Structures are given as structure tokens and as C-alpha cells.
Amino acid sequence: MQLFQYLCFLTLLVVGSVVSVAAHNADSGHHPSTFSELRKALHELGYEGVEVLPKLQPSKLPHANNKGCVKTCIFLTHLLGELVSNPGSESYVQQQSAYWSKQQAETQPACRVQPKRAQDVAAALLITKFFHCQFAVKSGGHAAFAGASGIQGGLTIDLNNLRTLQVSKDKTTTYIGAGNRWGDVYRALSPLNLAVIGGRDAGIGVGGLTLGGGISFLSGRHGWACDGIVLAEGKITNVNVHSHPDLYFALRGGGNNFGIVTRFDLETFEQGKLWGGMKVHPIALNASIIKAYDNFANNAPQDPDAALIVTFDYYQGQYFASNDYEYAKPVVNPPIFHEFMEIESISSTMRITDLTNLTLELRAASPDGVRDTYTTATFKNSPVLLAKLLEIFISEVEGVKDVAGILPSLILQPITKPIASYFSKNAGNALGIVESDAPLILMSLSFMWSSAGDDDRIYATTNRIIDCSIAAAKEMHLDYKFIYQNYASRRQNVFASYGQANHNRLMQISRKYDPSQIFQKLEPGYFKLNGPRAA
């Protein structure tokens, strides 16, 4: 097939399921170099009427960063019509508002496209490559920093229209378009007493979470979303764990560096009601909370159905702990949570419920349209270090309490031995964590605030908290290399933290499957294999 000279569609099995990915063909390395070849490639994708390009004045695309992006937007508008939104249009404004963080919404692309099918994604890639226009890809748009899933002056490929959501007849697989949010998925599956490994916030997109790792309420029993990636048969080429073990490895934690996933077919399993919710505890009881956290992390192998998020917050002049406790069975207060349940609480939402309800609760605590930042670090488990992390957090927050709309959080989650055991499944993922290192502390910071004028103060504060926390861990010989992609800040070098061997292997795989380095050069946003770029 001639199309194979330009792009191939790979079909990937994620957590035992099929995923469609638009990726560059490593076999030929040939891409259209003339209009004739570009038109031919588009014809082979099923498009007609590409012989004549309409004229569109560059002034109608005020944000374009180069003439190539102007031409890209002109060509795509002609090819895909109403699927393309240009600045000033109602659809462009609406799509720009559909980001979680204010910083992302402020990034202005030359135009946006919302593909309806995988072929539209392939066409967009062909055209951006031909005109040398940089692009970004948006699934749910839940990253915090500008440029993660939008691009100034380039093309934003928004997967929102890819909303396939169907359960197989035998109920072992769910077909999920990359434009879905996890709330969509759980609303479809919960009434059937089914589940997949997915996000804990209903508003997060399916694509980014899965490719970056993917922590679930059910990870103790089933692992992270990336832990079961297996490649399977595709429409144009055959890819599986045996024929392409390198690409199989790379997609388990490799983020957006290896293709654009358009559909996930996820392994589906029985899951009924759960017990879970949030309890708010007085900050004065932090020593008891830290002790209970440490015991939970060490005792997790005894009960992998339990999941824990410990969060220390500051809000309107007060510090407190708002902890999420989840159990994968409808059992009230199972033994692994007894120590936590005995700690005095200010409020509680603990109840028997389903995944949909739990993810909507976390969604309500993370509103759209404010300024946000994340950053993260990982440490070896220690109650002494946990107490030090809280001390550093409070000390630094005291210096920014006057910032309008400030809502800072220190979030602590255990990477337990049951979770880490899945990281070696099917020859291992790319993350570089081994089971013997667990339990680990996955620390993250989430700061929300109102004004761009306070950006520098907030970023400086979160950077100091992370730097001081790492320094404290090193003094105690409790530092650990791993940086979790889905919580990282733009200054952090995610893939180097996977270890030199894994990092080098990812680079080699990238050069093999993307010899022109399209996903490194033309898609500069989010986390790249070569490390962070200047803001």
C-alpha cells in the first residue's frame, strides 16, 4: 500500500486492549516533499478535492508563528472544513476555554482542528510535516503549564471528537476514544458493574493519563494504566509484544514521544460498589496521620484493594489534612484503614458508592479556569522524612499566604509493593522502578491562585519546596530518582529520571520509529526525551 510510505497506523493493546496510533513509518522514512506527493498521500487516506487551495490572507491568522503554519491552517480548513477553528470564531473561543489551567487557555494557536477519525489525525500530521508547522495534541487538557497540550502560533490537534465508548459483547474489552474523559468512561461502565484502570478525577482525559503512567483507585490490585501495554494486530501493519518489543516498552511511560493515540481498547473487569470518600482532619493531628501513612505503606501487601491519598492543605488562614481513602469492595472500614479511621475528623464523605461518584468528588475539588502548577519528587519511605516534607511545605507557604486565591497542597501517595510489582509485567515498563525499592513516597505539590502577576512568586516557592525536600531526603539517604510525568513541572527532566539505560533505550526507539524526529521537533510541548526546554 502506497500510504505505508508516509504514515502507518499502529494498533496497540493497552492493559490488554487495542489502541490506534498515528505514527511515522520507520521502514521507509519517506514523506511527501512536493504538492503532488502530498495530494497523493491524502487521496490514499480517502480525501478528495485537494487539487486547489483557496486563498486566505495571513492577517486572518494573527497568532501564526510562521508562514508554514498559515499554510497548514489554510490547507486544513479546505480539507476538513468545520473541523478547523480559526481565531475569532465561536468554536475557537469555546475550545480555548476547555482547558483545566488558565495558563493553557492563554496559549493561542494559529488554528485548531478537532478530528473525527484517525484518518483526520494522519492528515493533520502529513500537512504539519509538509509545511514545517509545529503542533500540540490535546486529549483532556488537564496539564498545568502553558504549551503542554496547546501551542502558541502552531496547530493544536484536539481529540475531543474521538468519543467512541463501547463495551465488547463478552464484556472483556471497552473501546474508548482518546477524546473521552474518565467520567464518561465510568458513567458507561458503573451501571454494568464493570471497570477499567483509569483516572481518579472525572475531568481528566483518557490519553495523557494512560501514556504518562496512570494511577487508579484500583492500582493495588491491577497496577498503573501503563502496566499492561501489549501491542496487537493493526489495519496496515502487525505490531505485538513479540514482533515489536521495543515500541511496546516505550509506550509504557513514554508519553507523547511515539505517536498520537486515537483510541484505547482497555481490558475490562468486574467491579461493583466501593467504599470510599474524603475525611478532613485537624493539622494538629499530623503526627498521627504520618504514622498511619507509614504503616499503610508497609502493610499494603496484606490488602491490595486499598488506595490512599494524604493531602495537607492551606485554605483561608488554616492548615488541615484532607485525605482520600478508597477500598475496592463495599466493606466499611476494612482493617488496613482502622488506624486512619480512629483519627479525629472535622468532616467525612465516607460511603458505599461507585467509581463514577468518587471521581466526581475529586473533580469538584479541582476546578477549571484558575492558575495552576504541579511539581513532584519521589523518595524512599520514612515517617521522619514525611514529617520534614510537611515542615518544609508549611514554612514556604507562610511566605505566599497573601497571594490572591492561594490554595496550596502537599500530596503524598505510596507506591506500594503490590503496585510496583506490576512495573515488571511483560518484560517491564520504562519507568525504572523495581519492586524491591517499594514502598516509595510519591510527593507532589498542587498550587492554585488567581493572578498572573503572582506567577513568579508561586513558581519560586514550589521550586524551593521541591529542592529543599530533595536535599533533606539526600541527607537521610532517602532520595530516589523517579519523576512521575503526570505530576511533573516543565523544568523537570522526566525521562532522565527513568535511569540512563531506559532513557537511552527510549531515544533509540524514537529514532527507529520516528527517524525524522517529528514528535521531538514539531511537537515540542509537554515532556520530551531530550529534557526540558526553555519556557
XYZ file of C-alpha atoms in Angstrom:
535
model
C 0.000 0.000 0.000
C 1.442 3.369 -1.022
C 0.163 5.070 2.111
C 2.611 2.980 4.083
C 5.368 5.109 2.565
C 4.109 8.124 4.501
C 2.322 7.081 7.672
C 1.429 3.829 9.281
C -1.350 3.195 11.713
C -0.271 1.052 14.597
C -2.783 -0.742 16.770
C -1.696 -1.101 20.365
C -3.042 -3.166 23.225
C -3.111 -1.151 26.428
C -3.813 -3.113 29.625
C -4.716 -5.984 27.319
C -6.556 -3.834 24.774
C -6.263 -2.254 21.317
C -5.198 1.348 20.707
C -4.973 3.153 17.354
C -1.907 5.341 16.966
C -0.907 7.603 14.100
C 2.869 7.214 13.917
C 5.594 7.789 11.365
C 6.772 4.776 9.421
C 10.274 3.718 10.346
C 10.563 1.336 7.407
C 10.796 3.845 4.585
C 11.405 7.222 6.232
C 9.764 8.775 3.127
C 7.420 11.749 3.469
C 5.775 13.945 0.838
C 8.195 16.546 -0.496
C 6.027 18.024 -3.271
C 2.395 19.112 -3.503
C 1.793 16.251 -5.880
C 3.045 13.709 -3.337
C 1.070 15.365 -0.521
C -2.136 15.255 -2.560
C -1.474 11.643 -3.434
C -0.983 10.726 0.215
C -4.209 12.497 1.171
C -6.084 10.734 -1.640
C -4.850 7.426 -0.239
C -6.290 8.436 3.145
C -9.642 8.860 1.404
C -9.750 12.620 0.833
C -10.932 14.256 -2.390
C -10.814 17.817 -3.724
C -7.279 18.658 -2.593
C -6.072 19.825 -6.022
C -6.807 23.517 -5.456
C -6.020 25.544 -2.333
C -8.195 28.555 -1.539
C -6.581 31.888 -0.734
C -6.702 33.066 2.882
C -4.982 36.262 3.971
C -2.392 35.737 6.729
C -3.955 38.612 8.697
C -6.857 36.307 9.487
C -4.452 34.101 11.448
C -2.915 36.611 13.874
C -1.233 34.054 16.125
C 0.633 32.069 13.438
C 4.324 31.735 14.334
C 5.473 31.230 10.720
C 4.205 31.094 7.146
C 4.196 27.305 7.295
C 1.531 27.406 9.994
C -0.529 29.851 7.929
C -0.392 27.408 5.009
C -1.177 24.489 7.331
C -4.324 26.218 8.575
C -5.376 27.171 5.024
C -4.892 23.614 3.779
C -6.658 22.025 6.762
C -9.586 24.446 6.513
C -10.001 23.468 2.868
C -9.636 19.757 3.621
C -11.620 19.375 6.855
C -13.967 22.358 6.791
C -15.837 22.942 10.053
C -13.475 20.652 11.957
C -10.938 23.502 11.801
C -11.382 26.594 14.015
C -9.577 29.854 13.306
C -9.011 32.787 15.698
C -12.106 34.913 16.273
C -14.577 32.128 15.538
C -17.028 30.975 18.184
C -15.675 27.421 18.071
C -12.078 28.626 18.541
C -13.042 30.648 21.622
C -15.033 27.757 23.084
C -12.237 25.243 22.545
C -9.673 27.608 24.053
C -11.782 27.795 27.219
C -11.873 23.993 27.599
C -8.552 23.678 29.420
C -8.155 22.969 33.109
C -5.489 25.597 33.828
C -5.627 29.272 32.936
C -2.036 29.132 31.610
C -3.023 26.570 28.973
C -6.061 28.572 27.892
C -3.847 31.628 27.337
C -1.761 29.829 24.706
C -3.087 30.911 21.272
C -2.572 28.541 18.316
C -2.784 29.700 14.705
C -5.744 27.334 14.344
C -7.272 24.277 15.962
C -8.538 21.041 14.441
C -10.884 18.501 16.049
C -10.511 15.271 14.037
C -13.475 12.905 13.838
C -11.466 9.826 12.885
C -7.920 8.504 12.891
C -7.500 9.419 9.210
C -8.065 13.083 10.098
C -5.238 12.864 12.621
C -2.985 11.291 9.996
C -3.872 14.042 7.527
C -3.057 16.736 10.078
C 0.334 15.147 10.704
C 1.085 14.903 6.991
C 0.250 18.574 6.477
C 2.154 19.920 9.512
C 5.199 17.925 8.437
C 4.954 19.155 4.857
C 4.676 22.841 5.868
C 7.004 22.560 8.881
C 4.387 23.811 11.334
C 4.736 22.884 14.988
C 1.745 21.260 16.665
C 0.367 20.141 20.023
C -2.095 17.371 20.884
C -4.901 17.700 23.442
C -6.837 14.810 24.961
C -8.375 16.187 28.168
C -6.174 19.265 28.537
C -5.526 18.703 32.246
C -1.812 19.586 32.297
C -0.964 22.719 34.271
C 1.656 24.564 32.244
C 1.370 26.521 29.000
C 2.288 24.564 25.885
C 1.589 21.108 27.289
C -1.429 20.444 25.049
C -1.678 23.717 23.142
C 0.891 25.680 21.175
C 1.447 29.375 20.546
C 1.180 30.121 16.837
C 1.058 26.482 15.727
C -1.638 23.845 15.197
C -3.499 22.328 18.147
C -4.885 18.876 17.351
C -7.803 18.496 19.770
C -9.034 14.896 20.090
C -12.345 15.895 21.685
C -14.473 14.437 18.847
C -12.927 10.967 19.210
C -15.596 9.792 21.649
C -16.001 6.098 20.853
C -17.188 4.322 24.016
C -18.401 0.760 23.620
C -18.136 -2.476 25.609
C -17.414 -5.715 23.752
C -20.072 -8.418 23.685
C -18.104 -10.609 26.067
C -17.543 -7.598 28.395
C -13.775 -8.092 28.496
C -12.840 -5.012 26.475
C -14.027 -1.402 26.321
C -13.308 0.651 23.198
C -12.528 4.200 24.293
C -11.792 7.148 22.016
C -8.979 9.411 23.192
C -11.358 12.371 23.459
C -13.235 10.847 26.376
C -12.804 11.950 29.976
C -12.665 9.339 32.703
C -16.048 10.450 33.997
C -17.535 9.470 30.613
C -15.953 6.042 30.892
C -17.128 5.305 34.425
C -20.673 6.553 33.744
C -20.889 3.964 30.976
C -19.308 1.108 32.943
C -20.549 1.536 36.523
C -24.184 0.546 35.761
C -22.798 -2.666 34.234
C -20.664 -3.390 37.328
C -17.577 -3.104 35.132
C -14.394 -1.040 35.318
C -11.058 -0.315 33.631
C -7.852 1.068 35.103
C -8.207 4.821 34.760
C -8.064 8.239 36.358
C -9.446 9.356 39.704
C -10.688 12.783 38.573
C -13.730 12.629 36.274
C -12.468 15.570 34.194
C -9.078 14.143 33.218
C -8.631 12.908 29.649
C -8.048 9.259 28.824
C -4.983 9.820 26.638
C -2.495 11.786 28.707
C -3.071 9.896 31.930
C -2.579 6.480 30.341
C 0.565 7.315 28.366
C 2.171 9.055 31.359
C 1.645 6.211 33.839
C -1.874 6.401 35.196
C -2.639 5.936 38.904
C -6.044 4.449 39.710
C -8.121 3.757 42.805
C -7.629 0.115 41.779
C -3.857 0.193 41.184
C -3.015 -2.017 44.153
C -4.967 -4.825 42.501
C -4.370 -4.024 38.805
C -1.331 -1.716 38.519
C -0.996 1.636 36.746
C -2.669 2.193 33.388
C 0.641 1.756 31.539
C 1.497 -1.543 33.216
C -0.327 -3.836 30.800
C 0.586 -2.344 27.432
C 0.868 -5.037 24.760
C 0.914 -4.375 21.039
C -1.512 -6.203 18.763
C -2.626 -6.561 15.177
C -3.203 -3.356 13.209
C -5.006 -2.482 9.979
C -1.857 -1.729 7.990
C 0.903 -3.408 9.952
C 1.137 -6.095 12.612
C 2.652 -4.975 15.902
C 2.770 -7.007 19.110
C 4.983 -7.732 22.080
C 6.891 -10.346 20.083
C 7.311 -8.511 16.780
C 7.920 -5.016 18.249
C 9.089 -5.415 21.863
C 10.953 -2.106 21.696
C 7.904 0.030 20.883
C 5.896 -1.996 23.384
C 8.416 -0.993 26.062
C 8.473 2.684 25.051
C 4.720 3.187 25.245
C 4.679 2.188 28.897
C 5.578 5.595 30.255
C 6.909 7.264 27.088
C 4.245 9.983 26.934
C 3.655 11.799 23.638
C 7.023 10.923 22.084
C 5.976 7.966 19.931
C 2.683 8.805 18.227
C -0.839 10.096 18.673
C -3.189 7.613 20.292
C -6.684 7.936 18.844
C -8.415 5.025 20.588
C -7.790 2.858 23.628
C -9.370 -0.571 23.936
C -8.963 -1.311 27.629
C -9.118 -4.591 29.472
C -12.381 -4.632 31.355
C -13.149 -6.482 34.587
C -15.955 -6.854 37.093
C -16.149 -4.067 39.648
C -19.132 -3.372 41.847
C -19.576 -0.834 44.604
C -16.636 0.535 46.585
C -16.203 2.111 49.999
C -14.509 5.465 49.921
C -14.536 9.208 50.231
C -12.689 12.043 51.946
C -12.045 12.869 55.585
C -10.761 16.252 56.762
C -8.523 16.115 59.842
C -7.102 18.897 62.053
C -3.482 19.760 61.267
C -2.653 19.284 64.941
C -3.023 15.545 64.360
C -0.409 15.439 61.600
C 1.881 13.136 63.623
C -0.883 10.527 63.854
C -1.634 10.883 60.147
C 2.029 10.423 59.214
C 2.318 7.357 61.456
C -0.804 5.839 59.897
C 0.519 6.617 56.395
C 3.798 4.835 57.132
C 2.003 1.779 58.472
C -0.337 1.701 55.484
C 2.590 1.843 53.027
C 4.381 -1.022 54.770
C 1.264 -3.168 55.234
C -0.190 -2.687 51.744
C 0.868 -6.175 50.547
C -1.641 -7.597 53.034
C -4.544 -5.870 51.283
C -4.011 -4.539 47.727
C -7.650 -3.424 47.478
C -6.890 -0.256 49.452
C -5.846 3.110 47.979
C -4.670 6.208 49.861
C -4.048 9.900 49.148
C -2.868 12.059 52.064
C -3.111 15.800 51.356
C -2.058 18.714 53.560
C -3.808 21.929 52.509
C -3.823 25.609 53.359
C -7.118 27.464 52.890
C -8.352 30.797 54.249
C -5.872 31.019 57.065
C -5.905 27.385 58.191
C -3.895 24.236 57.564
C -5.583 20.838 57.619
C -5.350 17.337 56.136
C -7.917 16.235 53.538
C -7.332 12.551 52.906
C -8.917 10.236 50.361
C -9.500 6.648 51.421
C -10.759 4.112 48.879
C -11.410 0.398 49.116
C -12.277 -1.702 46.052
C -15.027 -3.645 47.845
C -18.220 -2.470 49.590
C -16.662 -3.069 53.017
C -16.937 -0.301 55.607
C -13.692 0.464 57.451
C -11.556 -2.542 56.457
C -8.675 -3.342 58.868
C -5.998 -1.650 56.734
C -7.747 1.695 57.338
C -8.511 1.256 61.058
C -5.660 3.487 62.191
C -6.781 6.328 59.941
C -10.441 5.970 60.912
C -9.576 6.384 64.592
C -8.062 9.839 63.938
C -10.436 12.698 64.777
C -12.020 14.267 61.700
C -13.740 17.579 61.015
C -15.867 16.208 58.174
C -16.337 12.970 56.264
C -17.885 11.791 52.980
C -17.071 8.108 53.517
C -19.776 5.923 51.978
C -20.522 2.910 49.806
C -20.593 4.210 46.224
C -19.216 3.623 42.713
C -16.243 4.831 40.687
C -18.281 7.500 38.926
C -19.275 9.120 42.199
C -15.774 9.009 43.656
C -14.205 10.612 40.591
C -16.836 13.359 40.548
C -15.915 14.151 44.156
C -12.263 14.665 43.233
C -13.326 16.645 40.181
C -15.214 19.114 42.383
C -12.026 19.790 44.350
C -10.102 20.739 41.178
C -11.987 23.496 39.315
C -11.246 24.705 35.793
C -10.141 28.189 34.867
C -7.685 29.123 37.617
C -3.909 29.324 37.537
C -2.304 26.011 38.496
C 1.062 24.382 38.835
C 2.255 20.876 39.657
C 5.671 19.564 40.576
C 6.828 16.278 42.077
C 9.547 14.122 43.611
C 9.850 10.542 44.806
C 11.527 9.294 47.989
C 12.139 6.147 49.955
C 9.568 5.700 52.674
C 10.249 7.136 56.146
C 7.961 8.769 58.744
C 10.830 11.104 59.712
C 11.122 12.318 56.126
C 7.339 12.677 55.821
C 7.324 14.991 58.829
C 10.173 17.005 57.305
C 8.313 17.376 54.000
C 5.326 18.835 55.851
C 7.590 21.195 57.799
C 9.177 22.493 54.578
C 5.774 22.907 52.934
C 4.302 24.967 55.777
C 7.432 27.111 56.083
C 7.328 28.078 52.391
C 3.553 28.563 52.211
C 3.812 31.126 55.003
C 5.631 33.397 52.528
C 2.831 33.377 49.937
C -0.278 33.409 52.125
C -1.097 36.898 50.842
C -1.414 35.731 47.218
C -4.990 36.173 45.971
C -6.876 32.888 45.624
C -3.987 30.847 47.005
C -4.745 27.150 47.542
C -1.548 25.129 48.047
C -1.498 21.377 48.665
C 1.180 18.860 49.631
C 0.051 15.471 48.316
C 1.575 12.185 49.494
C 0.832 8.813 47.900
C 2.525 5.481 48.482
C 3.905 3.461 45.589
C 3.414 0.163 47.368
C 4.964 -3.221 46.655
C 1.721 -4.513 45.077
C 1.697 -1.526 42.693
C 5.412 -1.762 41.879
C 5.097 -5.492 41.193
C 3.186 -4.653 38.005
C 6.034 -2.476 36.697
C 7.964 -5.614 35.706
C 4.982 -7.214 33.962
C 5.540 -8.248 30.335
C 9.283 -7.509 30.334
C 8.925 -4.254 32.254
C 7.860 -0.683 31.625
C 10.067 2.338 31.025
C 9.691 3.941 34.463
C 12.759 2.368 36.065
C 11.106 1.423 39.387
C 11.704 -2.065 40.767
C 9.544 -3.809 43.347
C 12.374 -4.158 45.855
C 12.565 -0.355 46.130
C 8.972 -0.068 47.339
C 7.300 1.302 49.302
C 8.114 4.740 47.955
C 6.680 8.181 48.703
C 5.260 9.889 45.627
C 5.180 13.538 46.686
C 3.510 16.215 44.597
C 2.617 19.865 45.007
C -0.539 21.434 43.623
C -0.846 25.228 43.871
C -3.822 27.252 42.635
C -4.014 31.068 42.556
C -5.784 33.897 40.743
C -3.418 36.406 39.130
C -0.665 36.092 36.526
C 1.159 38.792 38.464
C 1.885 36.223 41.173
C 3.216 33.533 38.821
C 6.890 34.133 39.572
C 6.363 34.040 43.344
C 4.406 30.789 43.161
C 6.861 29.062 40.817
C 9.794 30.146 43.009
C 8.008 28.797 46.080
C 7.159 25.402 44.598
C 10.694 25.065 43.244
C 12.144 25.776 46.695
C 9.838 23.231 48.334
C 10.934 20.528 45.894
C 14.619 21.459 46.081
C 14.625 21.587 49.890
C 12.696 18.317 50.099
C 15.191 16.564 47.825
C 18.083 17.993 49.847
C 16.504 16.741 53.079
C 15.978 13.288 51.581
C 19.592 13.148 50.433
C 20.801 13.964 53.939
C 18.786 10.992 55.193
C 19.895 8.801 52.244
C 16.232 8.516 51.229
C 16.344 10.259 47.823
C 15.049 8.415 44.763
C 15.472 9.201 41.086
C 11.933 8.820 39.706
C 9.895 11.830 38.466
C 6.277 10.979 37.726
C 5.391 12.510 34.367
C 1.752 13.272 35.153
C 2.700 15.432 38.166
C 5.913 16.999 36.844
C 6.617 20.687 36.224
C 8.001 21.873 32.905
C 11.515 22.347 34.387
C 11.828 18.675 35.408
C 13.709 16.093 33.340
C 11.229 13.231 33.396
C 12.896 10.682 31.133
C 16.372 11.043 32.610
C 14.781 10.013 35.914
C 13.913 6.619 34.417
C 17.612 5.713 34.606
C 20.313 6.007 31.968
C 19.681 2.602 30.405
C 15.943 3.182 29.985
C 16.469 6.754 28.796
C 18.981 5.659 26.159
C 16.663 2.881 25.048
C 13.772 5.315 24.613
C 15.977 7.587 22.499
C 16.972 4.666 20.270
C 13.359 3.564 19.849
C 12.348 7.109 18.977
C 14.978 7.327 16.242
C 13.853 3.978 14.854
C 10.112 4.658 14.674
C 10.345 8.416 14.075
C 13.543 8.883 12.019
C 12.632 12.462 11.121
C 12.045 13.168 14.843
C 8.659 14.741 14.139
C 7.446 14.121 17.687
C 10.564 15.774 19.100
C 10.914 18.773 16.762
C 7.432 19.615 15.517
C 5.634 18.624 18.736
C 7.777 20.484 21.307
C 5.278 20.567 24.148
C 4.932 18.529 27.326
C 7.886 16.246 28.198
C 10.427 15.365 25.537
C 13.137 12.730 25.525
C 15.941 15.310 25.337
C 14.810 17.019 28.527
C 13.058 20.288 29.393
C 13.182 23.246 27.063
C 13.290 26.923 27.908
C 9.915 28.379 28.822
